[in-house]
mmCIF file of C-alpha atoms and ligand atoms in Angstrom:
data_model
loop_
_atom_site.group_PDB
_atom_site.id
_atom_site.type_symbol
_atom_site.label_atom_id
_atom_site.label_comp_id
_atom_site.label_asym_id
_atom_site.label_seq_id
_atom_site.Cartn_x
_atom_site.Cartn_y
_atom_site.Cartn_z
ATOM 1 C CA MET A 1 -4.840 6.806 22.703
ATOM 2 C CA ALA A 2 -4.745 6.965 18.915
ATOM 3 C CA THR A 3 -4.550 10.162 17.093
ATOM 4 C CA GLY A 4 -5.087 10.899 13.379
ATOM 5 C CA HIS A 5 -7.918 11.953 11.236
ATOM 6 C CA ILE A 6 -9.922 9.427 9.629
ATOM 7 C CA LEU A 7 -12.181 10.160 6.528
ATOM 8 C CA ILE A 8 -15.056 8.060 6.204
ATOM 9 C CA VAL A 9 -16.731 7.687 2.982
ATOM 10 C CA GLU A 10 -19.866 5.895 3.538
ATOM 11 C CA ASP A 11 -23.615 6.604 1.935
ATOM 12 C CA GLU A 12 -25.516 4.756 4.504
ATOM 13 C CA LYS A 13 -25.584 7.288 7.486
ATOM 14 C CA ASP A 14 -26.248 4.451 10.191
ATOM 15 C CA ILE A 15 -22.912 3.066 9.401
ATOM 16 C CA ALA A 16 -20.970 6.282 9.235
ATOM 17 C CA ASP A 17 -22.188 7.253 12.775
ATOM 18 C CA LEU A 18 -21.309 3.968 14.393
ATOM 19 C CA LEU A 19 -17.617 3.834 12.501
ATOM 20 C CA ARG A 20 -17.368 7.857 13.734
ATOM 21 C CA ASP A 21 -18.256 6.695 17.376
ATOM 22 C CA TYR A 22 -16.001 3.894 17.944
ATOM 23 C CA LEU A 23 -13.284 6.009 16.190
ATOM 24 C CA LEU A 24 -13.673 8.689 18.246
ATOM 25 C CA ASN A 25 -13.963 6.883 21.154
ATOM 26 C CA GLU A 26 -10.310 5.600 20.282
ATOM 27 C CA GLY A 27 -9.183 9.261 20.046
ATOM 28 C CA TYR A 28 -9.413 9.667 16.201
ATOM 29 C CA THR A 29 -11.317 12.357 14.856
ATOM 30 C CA THR A 30 -13.344 12.052 11.747
ATOM 31 C CA SER A 31 -14.985 13.589 8.680
ATOM 32 C CA TRP A 32 -17.833 12.016 6.845
ATOM 33 C CA LEU A 33 -18.501 12.094 2.693
ATOM 34 C CA GLU A 34 -21.407 10.696 1.482
ATOM 35 C CA ASN A 35 -21.114 11.360 -2.430
ATOM 36 C CA GLY A 36 -18.233 9.870 -4.221
ATOM 37 C CA ASP A 37 -17.819 12.917 -6.343
ATOM 38 C CA GLU A 38 -16.684 14.739 -3.473
ATOM 39 C CA VAL A 39 -13.738 12.467 -2.182
ATOM 40 C CA VAL A 40 -10.857 13.489 -4.006
ATOM 41 C CA PRO A 41 -11.177 17.307 -3.949
ATOM 42 C CA TYR A 42 -11.609 17.058 -0.360
ATOM 43 C CA ILE A 43 -8.537 14.875 0.261
ATOM 44 C CA LYS A 44 -6.700 17.272 -1.893
ATOM 45 C CA LYS A 45 -7.562 20.080 0.352
ATOM 46 C CA LYS A 46 -7.588 18.109 3.571
ATOM 47 C CA PRO A 47 -5.430 14.819 3.465
ATOM 48 C CA PRO A 48 -6.680 12.633 6.291
ATOM 49 C CA ALA A 49 -4.276 9.990 7.931
ATOM 50 C CA LEU A 50 -6.399 7.384 6.526
ATOM 51 C CA ILE A 51 -9.427 6.783 4.556
ATOM 52 C CA LEU A 52 -12.504 4.116 5.355
ATOM 53 C CA LEU A 53 -13.847 3.875 1.504
ATOM 54 C CA ASP A 54 -17.368 2.112 0.917
ATOM 55 C CA LEU A 55 -17.401 0.607 -2.486
ATOM 56 C CA MET A 56 -20.979 1.360 -3.680
ATOM 57 C CA LEU A 57 -21.677 5.285 -3.497
ATOM 58 C CA PRO A 58 -23.769 7.797 -5.381
ATOM 59 C CA GLY A 59 -21.462 9.660 -7.856
ATOM 60 C CA THR A 60 -18.052 8.065 -8.520
ATOM 61 C CA ASP A 61 -17.814 4.670 -7.174
ATOM 62 C CA GLY A 62 -14.793 3.508 -4.522
ATOM 63 C CA ILE A 63 -12.745 1.564 -7.157
ATOM 64 C CA GLU A 64 -12.593 4.937 -9.217
ATOM 65 C CA ILE A 65 -11.792 6.790 -6.336
ATOM 66 C CA CYS A 66 -9.114 4.400 -4.897
ATOM 67 C CA ARG A 67 -7.564 4.915 -8.210
ATOM 68 C CA GLU A 68 -7.485 8.839 -8.537
ATOM 69 C CA ILE A 69 -6.107 8.960 -4.928
ATOM 70 C CA ARG A 70 -3.304 6.590 -5.838
ATOM 71 C CA LYS A 71 -2.198 9.182 -8.538
ATOM 72 C CA PHE A 72 -1.225 11.745 -6.399
ATOM 73 C CA SER A 73 -1.404 10.169 -2.777
ATOM 74 C CA ASP A 74 -0.142 7.240 -0.405
ATOM 75 C CA VAL A 75 -2.622 7.710 1.943
ATOM 76 C CA PRO A 76 -3.524 4.617 3.522
ATOM 77 C CA ILE A 77 -7.170 3.371 2.485
ATOM 78 C CA ILE A 78 -9.295 0.537 3.609
ATOM 79 C CA MET A 79 -12.006 -0.339 1.158
ATOM 80 C CA VAL A 80 -15.214 -1.339 2.427
ATOM 81 C CA THR A 81 -17.656 -3.801 0.584
ATOM 82 C CA ALA A 82 -20.886 -5.210 1.039
ATOM 83 C CA LYS A 83 -19.578 -8.751 -0.411
ATOM 84 C CA VAL A 84 -17.166 -10.931 0.591
ATOM 85 C CA GLU A 85 -16.781 -11.792 -3.158
ATOM 86 C CA GLU A 86 -16.592 -8.279 -4.137
ATOM 87 C CA ILE A 87 -12.781 -8.824 -2.486
ATOM 88 C CA ASP A 88 -10.990 -10.988 -4.568
ATOM 89 C CA ARG A 89 -12.292 -8.664 -7.513
ATOM 90 C CA ILE A 90 -10.765 -5.621 -6.088
ATOM 91 C CA ILE A 91 -7.661 -6.911 -5.160
ATOM 92 C CA GLY A 92 -7.427 -8.570 -8.575
ATOM 93 C CA LEU A 93 -8.089 -4.856 -10.125
ATOM 94 C CA GLU A 94 -4.875 -3.576 -8.486
ATOM 95 C CA ILE A 95 -6.277 -0.268 -7.235
ATOM 96 C CA GLY A 96 -3.633 -0.011 -4.467
ATOM 97 C CA ALA A 97 -6.056 -0.177 -1.437
ATOM 98 C CA ASP A 98 -4.366 -1.074 1.846
ATOM 99 C CA ASP A 99 -6.807 -3.551 3.261
ATOM 100 C CA TYR A 100 -10.468 -4.632 2.953
ATOM 101 C CA VAL A 101 -13.328 -4.879 5.152
ATOM 102 C CA CYS A 102 -16.666 -6.614 4.103
ATOM 103 C CA LYS A 103 -20.132 -5.483 5.865
ATOM 104 C CA PRO A 104 -21.460 -6.287 8.016
ATOM 105 C CA PHE A 105 -18.896 -5.951 9.862
ATOM 106 C CA GLY A 106 -18.021 -5.383 13.908
ATOM 107 C CA PRO A 107 -16.959 -1.835 14.489
ATOM 108 C CA LYS A 108 -14.192 -3.172 16.887
ATOM 109 C CA GLU A 109 -12.897 -5.111 13.948
ATOM 110 C CA VAL A 110 -12.752 -2.090 11.798
ATOM 111 C CA VAL A 111 -11.084 0.164 14.308
ATOM 112 C CA ALA A 112 -8.302 -2.966 14.802
ATOM 113 C CA ARG A 113 -7.950 -2.732 11.251
ATOM 114 C CA VAL A 114 -7.549 1.256 11.036
ATOM 115 C CA LYS A 115 -4.912 0.713 13.830
ATOM 116 C CA ALA A 116 -2.746 -1.815 12.084
ATOM 117 C CA VAL A 117 -2.753 -0.196 8.761
ATOM 118 C CA LEU A 118 -1.716 3.158 10.245
ATOM 119 C CA ARG A 119 0.803 1.500 12.364
ATOM 120 C CA ARG A 120 2.477 -0.227 9.223
ATOM 121 C CA PHE A 121 2.108 2.694 7.541
ATOM 122 C CA LEU A 122 3.892 4.815 10.096
ATOM 123 C CA SER A 123 6.820 2.349 10.678
ATOM 124 C CA GLU A 124 7.368 2.272 7.018
ATOM 125 C CA VAL A 125 7.808 6.172 6.973
ATOM 126 C CA SER A 126 9.948 6.050 9.900
ATOM 127 C CA GLU A 127 12.700 3.448 9.652
ATOM 128 C CA LYS A 128 15.998 4.582 7.862
ATOM 129 C CA VAL A 129 17.742 0.941 7.583
ATOM 130 C CA LEU A 130 15.984 -2.006 6.343
ATOM 131 C CA GLN A 131 17.418 -5.428 6.617
ATOM 132 C CA ALA A 132 15.908 -8.359 4.797
ATOM 133 C CA GLY A 133 18.742 -11.276 5.444
ATOM 134 C CA SER A 134 22.204 -10.136 4.016
ATOM 135 C CA ILE A 135 20.329 -7.504 1.923
ATOM 136 C CA ARG A 136 20.831 -3.907 3.546
ATOM 137 C CA LEU A 137 19.049 -0.706 2.198
ATOM 138 C CA ASN A 138 19.486 2.785 3.421
ATOM 139 C CA LYS A 139 16.442 5.215 2.642
ATOM 140 C CA GLU A 140 18.621 8.160 3.336
ATOM 141 C CA THR A 141 21.644 7.511 1.503
ATOM 142 C CA TYR A 142 20.119 5.499 -0.890
ATOM 143 C CA GLN A 143 22.577 2.752 -0.594
ATOM 144 C CA VAL A 144 21.945 -0.616 -0.960
ATOM 145 C CA ALA A 145 24.359 -3.563 -0.119
ATOM 146 C CA ILE A 146 24.432 -7.540 0.003
ATOM 147 C CA ASP A 147 26.954 -8.291 2.716
ATOM 148 C CA ASP A 148 29.422 -5.726 1.883
ATOM 149 C CA THR A 149 29.098 -5.377 -1.563
ATOM 150 C CA GLU A 150 27.243 -2.740 -3.165
ATOM 151 C CA LEU A 151 24.710 -2.543 -5.631
ATOM 152 C CA THR A 152 24.135 -0.318 -8.102
ATOM 153 C CA LEU A 153 20.221 0.752 -8.727
ATOM 154 C CA THR A 154 18.421 3.216 -10.739
ATOM 155 C CA PRO A 155 15.936 5.321 -8.629
ATOM 156 C CA SER A 156 12.973 3.035 -9.630
ATOM 157 C CA GLU A 157 14.511 -0.324 -8.811
ATOM 158 C CA PHE A 158 15.563 1.330 -5.406
ATOM 159 C CA ALA A 159 12.071 2.580 -4.899
ATOM 160 C CA ILE A 160 10.369 -0.774 -5.656
ATOM 161 C CA LEU A 161 13.102 -2.715 -3.648
ATOM 162 C CA ARG A 162 12.406 -0.040 -0.364
ATOM 163 C CA GLU A 163 8.578 -0.614 -0.604
ATOM 164 C CA MET A 164 9.123 -4.281 -0.542
ATOM 165 C CA MET A 165 11.666 -4.709 1.761
ATOM 166 C CA ALA A 166 9.657 -2.484 4.353
ATOM 167 C CA GLN A 167 6.960 -5.187 4.037
ATOM 168 C CA PRO A 168 8.394 -8.651 3.546
ATOM 169 C CA ASP A 169 6.052 -11.525 2.121
ATOM 170 C CA ARG A 170 3.279 -8.938 1.261
ATOM 171 C CA VAL A 171 1.775 -8.902 -2.218
ATOM 172 C CA PHE A 172 1.934 -5.757 -3.988
ATOM 173 C CA SER A 173 -0.275 -5.161 -7.100
ATOM 174 C CA ARG A 174 1.757 -3.555 -10.055
ATOM 175 C CA ALA A 175 -0.367 -0.477 -9.184
ATOM 176 C CA GLN A 176 0.511 -0.244 -5.621
ATOM 177 C CA LEU A 177 4.468 -0.248 -6.850
ATOM 178 C CA ILE A 178 3.527 2.151 -9.504
ATOM 179 C CA SER A 179 2.078 4.722 -7.130
ATOM 180 C CA ARG A 180 5.477 4.368 -5.003
ATOM 181 C CA VAL A 181 7.934 4.770 -7.751
ATOM 182 C CA GLN A 182 5.800 7.381 -9.784
ATOM 183 C CA GLY A 183 8.037 10.045 -8.129
ATOM 184 C CA TYR A 184 10.873 8.764 -10.244
ATOM 185 C CA ASP A 185 8.720 7.524 -13.412
ATOM 186 C CA PHE A 186 6.453 9.640 -15.500
ATOM 187 C CA GLU A 187 5.442 6.742 -17.592
ATOM 188 C CA GLY A 188 3.922 4.657 -14.372
ATOM 189 C CA TYR A 189 2.451 1.816 -16.934
ATOM 190 C CA GLU A 190 2.165 -1.901 -15.479
ATOM 191 C CA ARG A 191 4.766 -3.029 -18.108
ATOM 192 C CA THR A 192 7.249 -0.485 -16.752
ATOM 193 C CA ILE A 193 7.103 -2.193 -13.398
ATOM 194 C CA ASP A 194 7.642 -5.630 -14.992
ATOM 195 C CA PHE A 195 10.933 -4.027 -16.616
ATOM 196 C CA HIS A 196 11.952 -2.571 -13.524
ATOM 197 C CA ILE A 197 11.354 -5.936 -11.578
ATOM 198 C CA LYS A 198 13.551 -7.731 -14.369
ATOM 199 C CA ASN A 199 16.658 -5.570 -13.954
ATOM 200 C CA LEU A 200 16.337 -5.631 -10.196
ATOM 201 C CA ARG A 201 15.971 -9.383 -10.009
ATOM 202 C CA LYS A 202 19.319 -9.870 -12.260
ATOM 203 C CA LYS A 203 21.576 -7.490 -10.260
ATOM 204 C CA LEU A 204 20.217 -9.325 -6.849
ATOM 205 C CA ALA A 205 20.786 -12.447 -8.606
ATOM 206 C CA LYS A 206 24.366 -11.847 -9.161
ATOM 207 C CA HIS A 207 25.205 -11.455 -5.684
ATOM 208 C CA LEU A 208 22.504 -14.117 -4.485
ATOM 209 C CA PRO A 209 22.674 -16.503 -7.540
ATOM 210 C CA ASP A 210 20.237 -19.437 -5.687
ATOM 211 C CA GLN A 211 17.499 -17.317 -4.127
ATOM 212 C CA ASP A 212 14.101 -16.299 -5.346
ATOM 213 C CA ILE A 213 13.620 -13.178 -3.655
ATOM 214 C CA ILE A 214 11.646 -11.320 -5.892
ATOM 215 C CA ARG A 215 8.733 -13.702 -6.855
ATOM 216 C CA SER A 216 5.349 -13.202 -8.998
ATOM 217 C CA VAL A 217 2.346 -13.926 -7.361
ATOM 218 C CA TYR A 218 0.217 -15.135 -10.461
ATOM 219 C CA GLY A 219 -2.706 -12.515 -11.248
ATOM 220 C CA VAL A 220 -1.980 -10.210 -8.722
ATOM 221 C CA GLY A 221 1.523 -9.024 -8.627
ATOM 222 C CA TYR A 222 5.099 -9.266 -6.431
ATOM 223 C CA LYS A 223 6.233 -9.922 -3.093
ATOM 224 C CA MET A 224 9.752 -10.064 -1.905
ATOM 225 C CA VAL A 225 11.039 -13.333 0.136
ATOM 226 C CA PRO A 226 13.894 -12.089 2.082
ATOM 227 C CA PRO A 227 17.153 -14.316 1.287
ATOM 228 C CA THR A 228 18.155 -16.914 3.847
ATOM 229 C CA GLU A 229 21.546 -16.921 5.231
ATOM 230 C CA LYS A 230 24.531 -18.856 4.015
ATOM 231 C CA THR A 231 25.317 -21.518 6.754
ATOM 232 C CA SER A 232 28.996 -21.584 7.293
ATOM 233 C CA VAL A 233 30.747 -24.805 7.152
HETATM 234 CA CA1 LIG B 301 -22.667 2.014 -0.148
#
C-alpha cells in the first residue's frame, strides 16, 4: 500500500471525488480545495506529500499557485489541464511543476503518475552518493570528484549539480533550479542560474574536456548528460 497525503485542488467536484476514491483505494489520504486562493495558506500550515493542481480555478489560477509554492517548497506538483496544447505553454513558463496530466484522464493513469512522481522525489532525498559516469557527488560531505580529483564548487554550483545528477537526462527549467538552490542564493534570478551553469561547465570541462555534460535545452532550461567512460587502450 502506498502512503502519503495528497492535496487535490480542483473546482469540479465530480473529478475531485473520482480522484479521491482512486487515491484512497491505493492507500493515500486526501484533502480537497476548490478555490485557488486557499491553496498556499493551506500548504504552509499542512504540507502534503504531493499536490494535484488544476490549472483553471476560481481565485488564483494553477500557474500562479505553482509559482508561489516554489518560492518556499519543493513539494511535488502535478498540474492538471483541460487542454493538451496548454501543457507545452505551461512547461515553457518554467513554473516548476513535476509532471502534467490532461483532462479527460483515466484515474488509474493519474494514480500511476502520483506514484512515479513520489518515488522519484523520495529516492532523490534518500541517496547519499550520486554517481554519473566518472563524476561522484556526496550530498552529506559536499564533495564532488571526477575520478580521484576533487572539484571545488560554490554552494550554488554544488546544489545545481546535485539536482541534475539525481535525475540525469531530465530537463530542468531555470525556475526549478532556482527553487532548489534558493537556500544559498537570495537573488534567485534566472540570469543567476545561467551564471552558475557557465562556471560549473568550466570546472567540469577542465577534467572532462571533450564532453558536453550540462546541455542547454532551447526554450526550456538545462539537462545533464552523464559523461561517457574513457575506454582504456
Ligand atoms: Ca478547473
